[in-house]
C-alpha positions as a printed Julia matrix, in Angstrom:
127×3 Matrix{Float64}:
 -12.53  33.26  -43.17
 -11.25  36.11  -45.31
  -7.64  36.24  -46.37
  -5.31  38.45  -44.42
  -3.61  41.27  -46.25
   0.11  41.96  -45.95
   1.09  45.46  -44.9
   4.39  47.18  -44.19
   5.32  50.2   -42.13
   8.65  51.87  -41.5
   9.94  53.76  -38.47
  13.2   55.7   -38.2
  14.99  54.68  -35.01
  18.02  56.41  -33.53
  19.94  53.34  -32.42
  22.73  51.08  -33.58
  21.5   48.0   -35.46
  23.21  45.8   -32.85
  21.41  47.4   -29.91
  18.06  47.5   -31.73
  18.36  43.8   -32.62
  18.61  42.87  -28.93
  15.17  44.44  -28.4
  13.69  42.51  -31.34
  15.15  39.04  -30.88
  15.49  38.36  -27.15
  12.73  37.68  -24.6
  14.14  40.31  -22.23
  14.32  42.9   -25.02
  10.81  42.15  -26.32
   9.33  42.37  -22.81
  10.67  45.94  -22.53
   8.32  47.2   -25.27
   6.35  44.55  -27.17
   4.58  42.58  -24.45
   4.27  42.6   -20.66
   6.44  39.5   -20.49
   8.11  37.19  -23.0
   9.51  33.73  -22.44
  11.23  31.45  -24.89
  12.2   27.84  -25.12
  14.18  27.23  -28.27
  12.23  28.56  -31.25
   8.97  28.86  -29.24
   8.21  32.32  -27.79
   5.37  32.99  -25.34
   4.1   36.58  -25.32
   2.05  37.68  -22.31
  -0.3   40.7   -22.25
  -2.52  41.39  -19.22
  -2.34  37.72  -18.24
  -3.29  36.42  -21.71
  -0.69  34.32  -23.49
   0.0   33.93  -27.2
   2.63  31.66  -28.61
   4.7   32.25  -31.7
   7.44  30.34  -33.45
  10.65  32.05  -34.45
  10.78  31.24  -38.17
  13.97  33.03  -39.19
  16.48  35.45  -37.87
  19.72  37.04  -38.94
  21.81  38.74  -36.32
  21.52  42.57  -36.35
  19.21  42.37  -39.42
  15.78  40.8   -38.83
  13.51  38.42  -36.93
  10.4   36.69  -38.29
   7.72  35.08  -36.12
   4.48  33.21  -36.88
   1.64  33.06  -34.36
   0.74  29.46  -33.47
  -2.98  30.17  -33.87
  -2.57  31.54  -37.42
  -4.19  29.15  -39.87
  -2.47  30.63  -42.88
   1.04  31.59  -43.96
   0.96  34.93  -42.18
   3.88  36.1   -40.07
   5.26  39.26  -38.58
   8.75  40.44  -39.31
  10.88  43.2   -37.85
  13.74  44.15  -40.16
  16.54  46.62  -39.49
  17.49  48.69  -42.54
  20.56  50.95  -42.53
  20.7   53.65  -45.2
  23.98  53.25  -47.1
  24.57  57.0   -47.42
  23.11  58.62  -44.3
  23.56  55.59  -42.01
  20.04  56.25  -40.68
  18.54  53.17  -39.04
  14.94  52.18  -39.82
  12.76  49.47  -38.39
  10.68  47.93  -41.17
   7.63  46.0   -39.94
   5.83  43.46  -42.12
   2.57  42.04  -40.73
  -0.78  40.68  -41.87
  -4.3   41.7   -40.89
  -7.88  41.4   -42.05
  -8.82  44.14  -44.52
 -10.93  46.01  -41.96
  -8.22  45.74  -39.27
  -5.19  47.07  -41.14
  -5.43  50.65  -39.83
  -5.92  49.36  -36.29
  -2.91  47.05  -36.65
  -0.77  49.9   -37.98
  -1.82  52.03  -35.02
  -0.93  49.23  -32.63
   2.53  48.89  -34.2
   2.99  52.68  -34.06
   2.21  52.63  -30.32
   4.47  49.64  -29.7
   7.37  51.18  -31.62
   6.82  54.44  -29.73
   7.44  52.43  -26.53
  10.53  50.89  -28.12
  11.88  54.34  -29.0
  11.38  55.46  -25.39
  13.27  52.43  -24.09
  16.08  53.1   -26.56
  16.14  56.83  -25.79
  15.39  57.5   -29.47
  12.84  60.2   -30.23
């Protein structure tokens, strides 16, 4: 098995950090844009797409700042993190995604995140 490579992408989001965080850290928020349905029991989150389930553990979170998950099936130290960055001067809000993928799947993963975040922006009314 080849090692996964860490990648990061940033999206400008017109939203308050508080509102955006609700869509990143709660099952109801995540099911609006990230998966068809999301359930949680404690730190364990179940993401459902087209009837297929994947489980992830909530590793860390800081209110209105970031959430970090690790997929249960990952056999390495990979994770995915969604961090909210507010520009000190302009007050612009960005969503900073950190994820891992195989070398030949990075572009595909970035495209997937771009599509997912596009859905998030629609839900938030941010263009």
